[in-house]
Amino acid sequence: MNFLKFNDLHFSYPAVEGDVDEDGKQIQPPVIFDHFSAELPAGFVSLVGPNASGKSTFMLLAAGRVLPQEGTVQLLGRDTRSIDEAERDKLASYIYQNMELDTDQKTAELLDYVYKNGSLGGAAFGALDERKDFLEEVKEVFELQDLLDKKFNALSKGQLQRALAAFSLLYGSKSVFMDEPFFALEERQKENAIKYLKEFCAAKAVTVYISMHELDLTKKYADTVMLFYPNHDIDLGSAAEVLTDQALEKSYGVPASMLKQSEELSREQIARRLNF
């Protein structure tokens, strides 16, 4: 059984009421996927490509957070149209880009709640060390010990991202979808987190799909790479097969030699918008 299957899918976002052009006509959002079919693997999968190329929409569809107008999405053999919210969450956890949770509960309380009330029932062994409780391992990996007594809505962006990543694993879903989950982390923290996700996938047989700009980390850790193009075409394969200079230049629209500089600029722009 394929982990994920798209069958003749059509999707576009609904028109926004009052969003009109200069002639007063309703603006219709573009079609993002049309007659799209694909069979996609389990494992640690990295989604790469420029903004507005369809990565976020792809993951929302894959995880059942939005539904197609036509066609079907099958996640672990289940049609996403046919499952309720509780069952969907057992199949797939999801971290949204710029996700926030406005609560003044302490971080430790929320970690305990997610761990105990998810599929793991508060009892699981570590992915790296079977002698260690999974919650304790996750706290260490994502450096949460100093945040446990902090109110959740008082966390910085980087602290918030580390805590949300912990939630997504502690819930115990069969797969995890993560949309730019670590852009606010220090480079050391970012690599440690991604390295752990790769090890977690192998140890727990949980699939992770992660969208990120860090091509060096994708090349180093991803089992499979999905490279998205501005026209929403997608290449699928290993990093060596997919992330060629020619393909990257076609996707990002800049020479491969300039791409790292371009990606660093994109992260700086994100940071400025969030007022870091």
PDB file of C-alpha atoms in Angstrom:
ATOM      1  CA  MET A   1       0.000   0.000   0.000  1.00  0.00           C
ATOM      2  CA  ASN A   2       1.289   3.450  -0.916  1.00  0.00           C
ATOM      3  CA  PHE A   3       1.499   5.903   1.939  1.00  0.00           C
ATOM      4  CA  LEU A   4      -0.218   8.641  -0.056  1.00  0.00           C
ATOM      5  CA  LYS A   5      -2.190   8.565  -3.302  1.00  0.00           C
ATOM      6  CA  PHE A   6      -3.680  11.450  -5.287  1.00  0.00           C
ATOM      7  CA  ASN A   7      -6.175  10.424  -7.976  1.00  0.00           C
ATOM      8  CA  ASP A   8      -7.218  12.877 -10.734  1.00  0.00           C
ATOM      9  CA  LEU A   9      -7.341  15.714  -8.221  1.00  0.00           C
ATOM     10  CA  HIS A  10      -8.575  19.232  -8.901  1.00  0.00           C
ATOM     11  CA  PHE A  11      -8.146  21.989  -6.333  1.00  0.00           C
ATOM     12  CA  SER A  12      -8.357  25.768  -6.117  1.00  0.00           C
ATOM     13  CA  TYR A  13      -9.121  27.972  -3.136  1.00  0.00           C
ATOM     14  CA  PRO A  14     -12.601  29.557  -3.011  1.00  0.00           C
ATOM     15  CA  ALA A  15     -13.045  33.118  -4.192  1.00  0.00           C
ATOM     16  CA  VAL A  16     -12.958  35.781  -1.479  1.00  0.00           C
ATOM     17  CA  GLU A  17     -16.153  37.802  -1.365  1.00  0.00           C
ATOM     18  CA  GLY A  18     -15.424  41.440  -2.200  1.00  0.00           C
ATOM     19  CA  ASP A  19     -12.083  40.657  -3.844  1.00  0.00           C
ATOM     20  CA  VAL A  20     -12.680  42.289  -7.234  1.00  0.00           C
ATOM     21  CA  ASP A  21     -10.561  43.614 -10.072  1.00  0.00           C
ATOM     22  CA  GLU A  22     -10.500  47.189 -11.377  1.00  0.00           C
ATOM     23  CA  ASP A  23     -13.624  46.480 -13.420  1.00  0.00           C
ATOM     24  CA  GLY A  24     -15.513  45.270 -10.375  1.00  0.00           C
ATOM     25  CA  LYS A  25     -15.466  41.620 -11.432  1.00  0.00           C
ATOM     26  CA  GLN A  26     -14.926  38.884  -8.851  1.00  0.00           C
ATOM     27  CA  ILE A  27     -11.326  37.656  -8.835  1.00  0.00           C
ATOM     28  CA  GLN A  28     -11.152  33.889  -9.176  1.00  0.00           C
ATOM     29  CA  PRO A  29      -8.166  32.245  -7.469  1.00  0.00           C
ATOM     30  CA  PRO A  30      -5.932  30.233  -9.800  1.00  0.00           C
ATOM     31  CA  VAL A  31      -6.186  26.471 -10.086  1.00  0.00           C
ATOM     32  CA  ILE A  32      -3.344  24.918  -8.108  1.00  0.00           C
ATOM     33  CA  PHE A  33      -3.752  21.256  -9.034  1.00  0.00           C
ATOM     34  CA  ASP A  34      -5.686  20.016 -12.063  1.00  0.00           C
ATOM     35  CA  HIS A  35      -6.006  16.318 -13.002  1.00  0.00           C
ATOM     36  CA  PHE A  36      -3.138  15.657 -10.585  1.00  0.00           C
ATOM     37  CA  SER A  37      -2.337  12.025  -9.854  1.00  0.00           C
ATOM     38  CA  ALA A  38       0.595  10.663  -7.873  1.00  0.00           C
ATOM     39  CA  GLU A  39       1.615   7.773  -5.648  1.00  0.00           C
ATOM     40  CA  LEU A  40       3.967   8.890  -2.891  1.00  0.00           C
ATOM     41  CA  PRO A  41       6.188   7.038  -0.432  1.00  0.00           C
ATOM     42  CA  ALA A  42       6.501   6.809   3.313  1.00  0.00           C
ATOM     43  CA  GLY A  43       9.671   7.865   5.145  1.00  0.00           C
ATOM     44  CA  PHE A  44      11.331  11.220   5.663  1.00  0.00           C
ATOM     45  CA  VAL A  45      10.252  13.388   2.726  1.00  0.00           C
ATOM     46  CA  SER A  46      11.403  16.965   2.107  1.00  0.00           C
ATOM     47  CA  LEU A  47       9.357  19.407   0.016  1.00  0.00           C
ATOM     48  CA  VAL A  48      11.511  22.001  -1.740  1.00  0.00           C
ATOM     49  CA  GLY A  49      10.645  24.901  -4.022  1.00  0.00           C
ATOM     50  CA  PRO A  50       9.897  28.613  -4.179  1.00  0.00           C
ATOM     51  CA  ASN A  51       7.022  30.312  -2.425  1.00  0.00           C
ATOM     52  CA  ALA A  52       3.599  29.909  -4.116  1.00  0.00           C
ATOM     53  CA  SER A  53       4.655  26.721  -5.909  1.00  0.00           C
ATOM     54  CA  GLY A  54       2.039  24.611  -4.121  1.00  0.00           C
ATOM     55  CA  LYS A  55       3.956  23.003  -1.229  1.00  0.00           C
ATOM     56  CA  SER A  56       1.622  24.152   1.541  1.00  0.00           C
ATOM     57  CA  THR A  57      -1.507  23.308  -0.434  1.00  0.00           C
ATOM     58  CA  PHE A  58      -0.119  19.883  -1.258  1.00  0.00           C
ATOM     59  CA  MET A  59       0.424  19.106   2.423  1.00  0.00           C
ATOM     60  CA  LEU A  60      -2.981  20.464   3.458  1.00  0.00           C
ATOM     61  CA  LEU A  61      -4.591  18.139   0.932  1.00  0.00           C
ATOM     62  CA  ALA A  62      -2.383  15.200   1.866  1.00  0.00           C
ATOM     63  CA  ALA A  63      -3.188  15.522   5.566  1.00  0.00           C
ATOM     64  CA  GLY A  64      -6.917  16.003   5.014  1.00  0.00           C
ATOM     65  CA  ARG A  65      -6.968  19.585   6.271  1.00  0.00           C
ATOM     66  CA  VAL A  66      -8.583  20.706   3.013  1.00  0.00           C
ATOM     67  CA  LEU A  67     -10.511  18.599   0.519  1.00  0.00           C
ATOM     68  CA  PRO A  68     -10.318  18.638  -3.283  1.00  0.00           C
ATOM     69  CA  GLN A  69     -13.207  19.862  -5.436  1.00  0.00           C
ATOM     70  CA  GLU A  70     -12.746  16.784  -7.628  1.00  0.00           C
ATOM     71  CA  GLY A  71     -10.761  13.584  -7.322  1.00  0.00           C
ATOM     72  CA  THR A  72      -9.535  11.868  -4.178  1.00  0.00           C
ATOM     73  CA  VAL A  73      -6.680  11.791  -1.704  1.00  0.00           C
ATOM     74  CA  GLN A  74      -5.933   8.510   0.046  1.00  0.00           C
ATOM     75  CA  LEU A  75      -3.803   8.710   3.183  1.00  0.00           C
ATOM     76  CA  LEU A  76      -2.676   5.303   4.432  1.00  0.00           C
ATOM     77  CA  GLY A  77      -5.425   3.763   2.343  1.00  0.00           C
ATOM     78  CA  ARG A  78      -8.200   6.022   3.676  1.00  0.00           C
ATOM     79  CA  ASP A  79     -10.077   8.537   1.552  1.00  0.00           C
ATOM     80  CA  THR A  80      -9.685  11.870   3.340  1.00  0.00           C
ATOM     81  CA  ARG A  81     -13.324  12.692   2.554  1.00  0.00           C
ATOM     82  CA  SER A  82     -14.559   9.709   4.567  1.00  0.00           C
ATOM     83  CA  ILE A  83     -12.764  10.219   7.884  1.00  0.00           C
ATOM     84  CA  ASP A  84     -13.853  12.372  10.813  1.00  0.00           C
ATOM     85  CA  GLU A  85     -11.571  14.823  12.599  1.00  0.00           C
ATOM     86  CA  ALA A  86     -10.558  12.473  15.420  1.00  0.00           C
ATOM     87  CA  GLU A  87      -9.595   9.676  13.027  1.00  0.00           C
ATOM     88  CA  ARG A  88      -7.837  12.131  10.727  1.00  0.00           C
ATOM     89  CA  ASP A  89      -5.669  13.362  13.600  1.00  0.00           C
ATOM     90  CA  LYS A  90      -4.644   9.809  14.421  1.00  0.00           C
ATOM     91  CA  LEU A  91      -3.493   9.405  10.825  1.00  0.00           C
ATOM     92  CA  ALA A  92      -1.745  12.788  10.494  1.00  0.00           C
ATOM     93  CA  SER A  93      -0.531  15.574  12.753  1.00  0.00           C
ATOM     94  CA  TYR A  94      -0.013  18.963  11.116  1.00  0.00           C
ATOM     95  CA  ILE A  95       2.154  21.993  11.899  1.00  0.00           C
ATOM     96  CA  TYR A  96       0.980  25.055   9.982  1.00  0.00           C
ATOM     97  CA  GLN A  97       3.375  27.738   8.822  1.00  0.00           C
ATOM     98  CA  ASN A  98       3.493  30.516  11.463  1.00  0.00           C
ATOM     99  CA  MET A  99       1.262  28.419  13.713  1.00  0.00           C
ATOM    100  CA  GLU A 100       0.408  29.899  17.110  1.00  0.00           C
ATOM    101  CA  LEU A 101      -1.532  28.750  20.165  1.00  0.00           C
ATOM    102  CA  ASP A 102      -2.864  31.527  22.385  1.00  0.00           C
ATOM    103  CA  THR A 103      -3.013  30.082  25.885  1.00  0.00           C
ATOM    104  CA  ASP A 104      -1.406  31.036  29.170  1.00  0.00           C
ATOM    105  CA  GLN A 105      -1.062  27.419  30.259  1.00  0.00           C
ATOM    106  CA  LYS A 106       2.465  26.375  31.097  1.00  0.00           C
ATOM    107  CA  THR A 107       4.427  24.558  28.429  1.00  0.00           C
ATOM    108  CA  ALA A 108       4.919  21.531  30.688  1.00  0.00           C
ATOM    109  CA  GLU A 109       1.150  21.188  31.189  1.00  0.00           C
ATOM    110  CA  LEU A 110       0.512  21.238  27.444  1.00  0.00           C
ATOM    111  CA  LEU A 111       3.253  18.704  26.715  1.00  0.00           C
ATOM    112  CA  ASP A 112       1.820  16.338  29.315  1.00  0.00           C
ATOM    113  CA  TYR A 113      -1.721  16.814  28.000  1.00  0.00           C
ATOM    114  CA  VAL A 114      -0.795  16.083  24.375  1.00  0.00           C
ATOM    115  CA  TYR A 115       1.265  13.041  25.349  1.00  0.00           C
ATOM    116  CA  LYS A 116      -1.421  11.526  27.581  1.00  0.00           C
ATOM    117  CA  ASN A 117      -4.441  12.324  25.400  1.00  0.00           C
ATOM    118  CA  GLY A 118      -3.054  11.342  22.012  1.00  0.00           C
ATOM    119  CA  SER A 119      -2.573   7.921  20.510  1.00  0.00           C
ATOM    120  CA  LEU A 120       0.422   7.131  22.740  1.00  0.00           C
ATOM    121  CA  GLY A 121      -1.603   7.405  25.945  1.00  0.00           C
ATOM    122  CA  GLY A 122       1.335   8.889  27.835  1.00  0.00           C
ATOM    123  CA  ALA A 123       3.494   5.787  27.529  1.00  0.00           C
ATOM    124  CA  ALA A 124       6.136   5.284  24.841  1.00  0.00           C
ATOM    125  CA  PHE A 125       9.857   4.654  24.732  1.00  0.00           C
ATOM    126  CA  GLY A 126      12.357   6.973  23.108  1.00  0.00           C
ATOM    127  CA  ALA A 127      13.279   6.818  19.445  1.00  0.00           C
ATOM    128  CA  LEU A 128      16.987   7.060  20.239  1.00  0.00           C
ATOM    129  CA  ASP A 129      17.030   5.289  23.612  1.00  0.00           C
ATOM    130  CA  GLU A 130      14.417   2.659  24.454  1.00  0.00           C
ATOM    131  CA  ARG A 131      15.308   2.966  28.132  1.00  0.00           C
ATOM    132  CA  LYS A 132      14.078   6.563  28.162  1.00  0.00           C
ATOM    133  CA  ASP A 133      10.489   7.793  28.211  1.00  0.00           C
ATOM    134  CA  PHE A 134       9.569   9.403  24.893  1.00  0.00           C
ATOM    135  CA  LEU A 135       8.416  12.664  26.514  1.00  0.00           C
ATOM    136  CA  GLU A 136      11.749  13.093  28.289  1.00  0.00           C
ATOM    137  CA  GLU A 137      13.655  12.394  25.082  1.00  0.00           C
ATOM    138  CA  VAL A 138      11.612  14.935  23.128  1.00  0.00           C
ATOM    139  CA  LYS A 139      12.149  17.583  25.811  1.00  0.00           C
ATOM    140  CA  GLU A 140      15.901  17.077  25.522  1.00  0.00           C
ATOM    141  CA  VAL A 141      16.046  17.005  21.721  1.00  0.00           C
ATOM    142  CA  PHE A 142      14.024  20.208  21.297  1.00  0.00           C
ATOM    143  CA  GLU A 143      15.683  21.902  24.306  1.00  0.00           C
ATOM    144  CA  LEU A 144      12.462  22.475  26.202  1.00  0.00           C
ATOM    145  CA  GLN A 145      13.676  22.021  29.787  1.00  0.00           C
ATOM    146  CA  ASP A 146      14.056  25.765  30.399  1.00  0.00           C
ATOM    147  CA  LEU A 147      10.614  26.478  28.911  1.00  0.00           C
ATOM    148  CA  LEU A 148       8.527  24.099  31.008  1.00  0.00           C
ATOM    149  CA  ASP A 149       7.399  26.692  33.557  1.00  0.00           C
ATOM    150  CA  LYS A 150       6.831  29.423  30.953  1.00  0.00           C
ATOM    151  CA  LYS A 151       3.348  30.369  29.794  1.00  0.00           C
ATOM    152  CA  PHE A 152       2.889  29.188  26.242  1.00  0.00           C
ATOM    153  CA  ASN A 153       1.821  32.573  24.870  1.00  0.00           C
ATOM    154  CA  ALA A 154       5.001  34.102  26.301  1.00  0.00           C
ATOM    155  CA  LEU A 155       7.361  31.939  24.235  1.00  0.00           C
ATOM    156  CA  SER A 156       9.529  33.470  21.537  1.00  0.00           C
ATOM    157  CA  LYS A 157       9.012  32.359  17.936  1.00  0.00           C
ATOM    158  CA  GLY A 158      11.906  29.913  18.055  1.00  0.00           C
ATOM    159  CA  GLN A 159      10.783  28.498  21.404  1.00  0.00           C
ATOM    160  CA  LEU A 160       7.242  28.143  20.073  1.00  0.00           C
ATOM    161  CA  GLN A 161       8.428  26.232  17.019  1.00  0.00           C
ATOM    162  CA  ARG A 162      10.395  23.783  19.150  1.00  0.00           C
ATOM    163  CA  ALA A 163       7.376  23.166  21.389  1.00  0.00           C
ATOM    164  CA  LEU A 164       5.008  22.688  18.444  1.00  0.00           C
ATOM    165  CA  ALA A 165       7.372  20.157  16.900  1.00  0.00           C
ATOM    166  CA  ALA A 166       7.327  18.270  20.195  1.00  0.00           C
ATOM    167  CA  PHE A 167       3.503  18.287  20.235  1.00  0.00           C
ATOM    168  CA  SER A 168       3.358  16.870  16.713  1.00  0.00           C
ATOM    169  CA  LEU A 169       5.448  13.853  17.722  1.00  0.00           C
ATOM    170  CA  LEU A 170       4.008  13.311  21.192  1.00  0.00           C
ATOM    171  CA  TYR A 171       0.457  13.007  19.881  1.00  0.00           C
ATOM    172  CA  GLY A 172       1.431   9.737  18.244  1.00  0.00           C
ATOM    173  CA  SER A 173      -0.066  10.116  14.766  1.00  0.00           C
ATOM    174  CA  LYS A 174       1.002   7.704  12.042  1.00  0.00           C
ATOM    175  CA  SER A 175       2.369  10.616   9.992  1.00  0.00           C
ATOM    176  CA  VAL A 176       3.416  14.214  10.558  1.00  0.00           C
ATOM    177  CA  PHE A 177       3.197  17.104   8.091  1.00  0.00           C
ATOM    178  CA  MET A 178       5.332  20.166   8.885  1.00  0.00           C
ATOM    179  CA  ASP A 179       5.158  23.434   6.927  1.00  0.00           C
ATOM    180  CA  GLU A 180       8.325  25.497   7.460  1.00  0.00           C
ATOM    181  CA  PRO A 181       8.465  24.438  11.121  1.00  0.00           C
ATOM    182  CA  PHE A 182      12.003  25.548  12.018  1.00  0.00           C
ATOM    183  CA  PHE A 183      12.817  28.800  10.203  1.00  0.00           C
ATOM    184  CA  ALA A 184      13.178  30.736  13.486  1.00  0.00           C
ATOM    185  CA  LEU A 185      15.615  28.271  15.054  1.00  0.00           C
ATOM    186  CA  GLU A 186      19.353  28.723  15.364  1.00  0.00           C
ATOM    187  CA  GLU A 187      21.269  26.756  12.735  1.00  0.00           C
ATOM    188  CA  ARG A 188      22.513  24.265  15.339  1.00  0.00           C
ATOM    189  CA  GLN A 189      19.003  23.710  16.700  1.00  0.00           C
ATOM    190  CA  LYS A 190      17.615  23.378  13.195  1.00  0.00           C
ATOM    191  CA  GLU A 191      20.013  20.637  12.186  1.00  0.00           C
ATOM    192  CA  ASN A 192      19.585  18.794  15.498  1.00  0.00           C
ATOM    193  CA  ALA A 193      15.797  18.857  15.024  1.00  0.00           C
ATOM    194  CA  ILE A 194      15.913  17.593  11.441  1.00  0.00           C
ATOM    195  CA  LYS A 195      18.472  14.910  12.276  1.00  0.00           C
ATOM    196  CA  TYR A 196      16.195  13.692  15.062  1.00  0.00           C
ATOM    197  CA  LEU A 197      13.172  13.625  12.764  1.00  0.00           C
ATOM    198  CA  LYS A 198      15.072  11.379  10.376  1.00  0.00           C
ATOM    199  CA  GLU A 199      16.008   9.023  13.220  1.00  0.00           C
ATOM    200  CA  PHE A 200      12.480   9.186  14.643  1.00  0.00           C
ATOM    201  CA  CYS A 201      11.020   8.141  11.270  1.00  0.00           C
ATOM    202  CA  ALA A 202      13.225   5.071  11.106  1.00  0.00           C
ATOM    203  CA  ALA A 203      12.779   4.038  14.751  1.00  0.00           C
ATOM    204  CA  LYS A 204       9.015   4.565  15.003  1.00  0.00           C
ATOM    205  CA  ALA A 205       7.943   3.816  11.400  1.00  0.00           C
ATOM    206  CA  VAL A 206       6.242   7.225  11.299  1.00  0.00           C
ATOM    207  CA  THR A 207       6.301   9.206   8.050  1.00  0.00           C
ATOM    208  CA  VAL A 208       7.288  12.888   8.089  1.00  0.00           C
ATOM    209  CA  TYR A 209       6.687  15.301   5.213  1.00  0.00           C
ATOM    210  CA  ILE A 210       8.484  18.584   5.849  1.00  0.00           C
ATOM    211  CA  SER A 211       8.640  21.758   3.768  1.00  0.00           C
ATOM    212  CA  MET A 212      11.881  23.682   4.259  1.00  0.00           C
ATOM    213  CA  HIS A 213      14.233  26.023   2.437  1.00  0.00           C
ATOM    214  CA  GLU A 214      17.469  24.500   3.708  1.00  0.00           C
ATOM    215  CA  LEU A 215      18.734  22.613   0.662  1.00  0.00           C
ATOM    216  CA  ASP A 216      21.875  21.460   2.459  1.00  0.00           C
ATOM    217  CA  LEU A 217      19.818  19.743   5.165  1.00  0.00           C
ATOM    218  CA  THR A 218      17.478  18.231   2.585  1.00  0.00           C
ATOM    219  CA  LYS A 219      20.453  16.757   0.743  1.00  0.00           C
ATOM    220  CA  LYS A 220      21.910  15.441   3.997  1.00  0.00           C
ATOM    221  CA  TYR A 221      18.848  13.859   5.601  1.00  0.00           C
ATOM    222  CA  ALA A 222      15.853  13.380   3.276  1.00  0.00           C
ATOM    223  CA  ASP A 223      14.946   9.882   2.083  1.00  0.00           C
ATOM    224  CA  THR A 224      12.865  11.384  -0.720  1.00  0.00           C
ATOM    225  CA  VAL A 225      12.683  14.893  -2.199  1.00  0.00           C
ATOM    226  CA  MET A 226       9.738  16.594  -3.885  1.00  0.00           C
ATOM    227  CA  LEU A 227      10.876  19.583  -5.947  1.00  0.00           C
ATOM    228  CA  PHE A 228       8.026  21.967  -6.799  1.00  0.00           C
ATOM    229  CA  TYR A 229       8.037  24.296  -9.808  1.00  0.00           C
ATOM    230  CA  PRO A 230       6.171  27.611 -10.198  1.00  0.00           C
ATOM    231  CA  ASN A 231       3.655  25.948 -12.547  1.00  0.00           C
ATOM    232  CA  HIS A 232       2.983  23.355  -9.789  1.00  0.00           C
ATOM    233  CA  ASP A 233       4.761  20.508 -11.556  1.00  0.00           C
ATOM    234  CA  ILE A 234       6.657  18.248  -9.148  1.00  0.00           C
ATOM    235  CA  ASP A 235       9.779  16.100  -9.479  1.00  0.00           C
ATOM    236  CA  LEU A 236      10.126  13.155  -7.099  1.00  0.00           C
ATOM    237  CA  GLY A 237      13.223  11.155  -6.240  1.00  0.00           C
ATOM    238  CA  SER A 238      16.385  11.115  -4.167  1.00  0.00           C
ATOM    239  CA  ALA A 239      18.217  14.367  -3.498  1.00  0.00           C
ATOM    240  CA  ALA A 240      20.907  13.373  -5.994  1.00  0.00           C
ATOM    241  CA  GLU A 241      18.302  12.664  -8.663  1.00  0.00           C
ATOM    242  CA  VAL A 242      16.108  15.717  -8.107  1.00  0.00           C
ATOM    243  CA  LEU A 243      18.265  18.581  -6.830  1.00  0.00           C
ATOM    244  CA  THR A 244      20.421  19.074  -9.902  1.00  0.00           C
ATOM    245  CA  ASP A 245      21.643  22.557 -10.799  1.00  0.00           C
ATOM    246  CA  GLN A 246      19.456  22.577 -13.884  1.00  0.00           C
ATOM    247  CA  ALA A 247      16.318  21.591 -11.976  1.00  0.00           C
ATOM    248  CA  LEU A 248      16.964  24.070  -9.157  1.00  0.00           C
ATOM    249  CA  GLU A 249      17.490  26.915 -11.616  1.00  0.00           C
ATOM    250  CA  LYS A 250      14.233  26.015 -13.354  1.00  0.00           C
ATOM    251  CA  SER A 251      12.379  25.863 -10.050  1.00  0.00           C
ATOM    252  CA  TYR A 252      13.740  28.965  -8.334  1.00  0.00           C
ATOM    253  CA  GLY A 253      14.488  31.107 -11.367  1.00  0.00           C
ATOM    254  CA  VAL A 254      18.018  31.976 -10.266  1.00  0.00           C
ATOM    255  CA  PRO A 255      21.417  30.451 -11.081  1.00  0.00           C
ATOM    256  CA  ALA A 256      22.249  27.567  -8.760  1.00  0.00           C
ATOM    257  CA  SER A 257      25.362  29.434  -7.605  1.00  0.00           C
ATOM    258  CA  MET A 258      23.124  32.237  -6.308  1.00  0.00           C
ATOM    259  CA  LEU A 259      20.464  30.016  -4.786  1.00  0.00           C
ATOM    260  CA  LYS A 260      21.888  29.797  -1.269  1.00  0.00           C
ATOM    261  CA  GLN A 261      22.141  33.588  -1.152  1.00  0.00           C
ATOM    262  CA  SER A 262      18.552  33.827  -2.392  1.00  0.00           C
ATOM    263  CA  GLU A 263      17.301  31.423   0.281  1.00  0.00           C
ATOM    264  CA  GLU A 264      19.106  33.356   3.016  1.00  0.00           C
ATOM    265  CA  LEU A 265      17.437  36.538   1.794  1.00  0.00           C
ATOM    266  CA  SER A 266      14.037  34.842   1.923  1.00  0.00           C
ATOM    267  CA  ARG A 267      14.592  33.873   5.554  1.00  0.00           C
ATOM    268  CA  GLU A 268      15.677  37.427   6.400  1.00  0.00           C
ATOM    269  CA  GLN A 269      12.487  38.764   4.829  1.00  0.00           C
ATOM    270  CA  ILE A 270      10.376  36.324   6.860  1.00  0.00           C
ATOM    271  CA  ALA A 271      12.182  37.375  10.017  1.00  0.00           C
ATOM    272  CA  ARG A 272      11.572  41.066   9.334  1.00  0.00           C
ATOM    273  CA  ARG A 273       7.858  40.436   8.776  1.00  0.00           C
ATOM    274  CA  LEU A 274       7.722  38.718  12.176  1.00  0.00           C
ATOM    275  CA  ASN A 275       9.671  41.575  13.778  1.00  0.00           C
ATOM    276  CA  PHE A 276      12.450  39.428  15.252  1.00  0.00           C
TER     277      PHE A 276
END
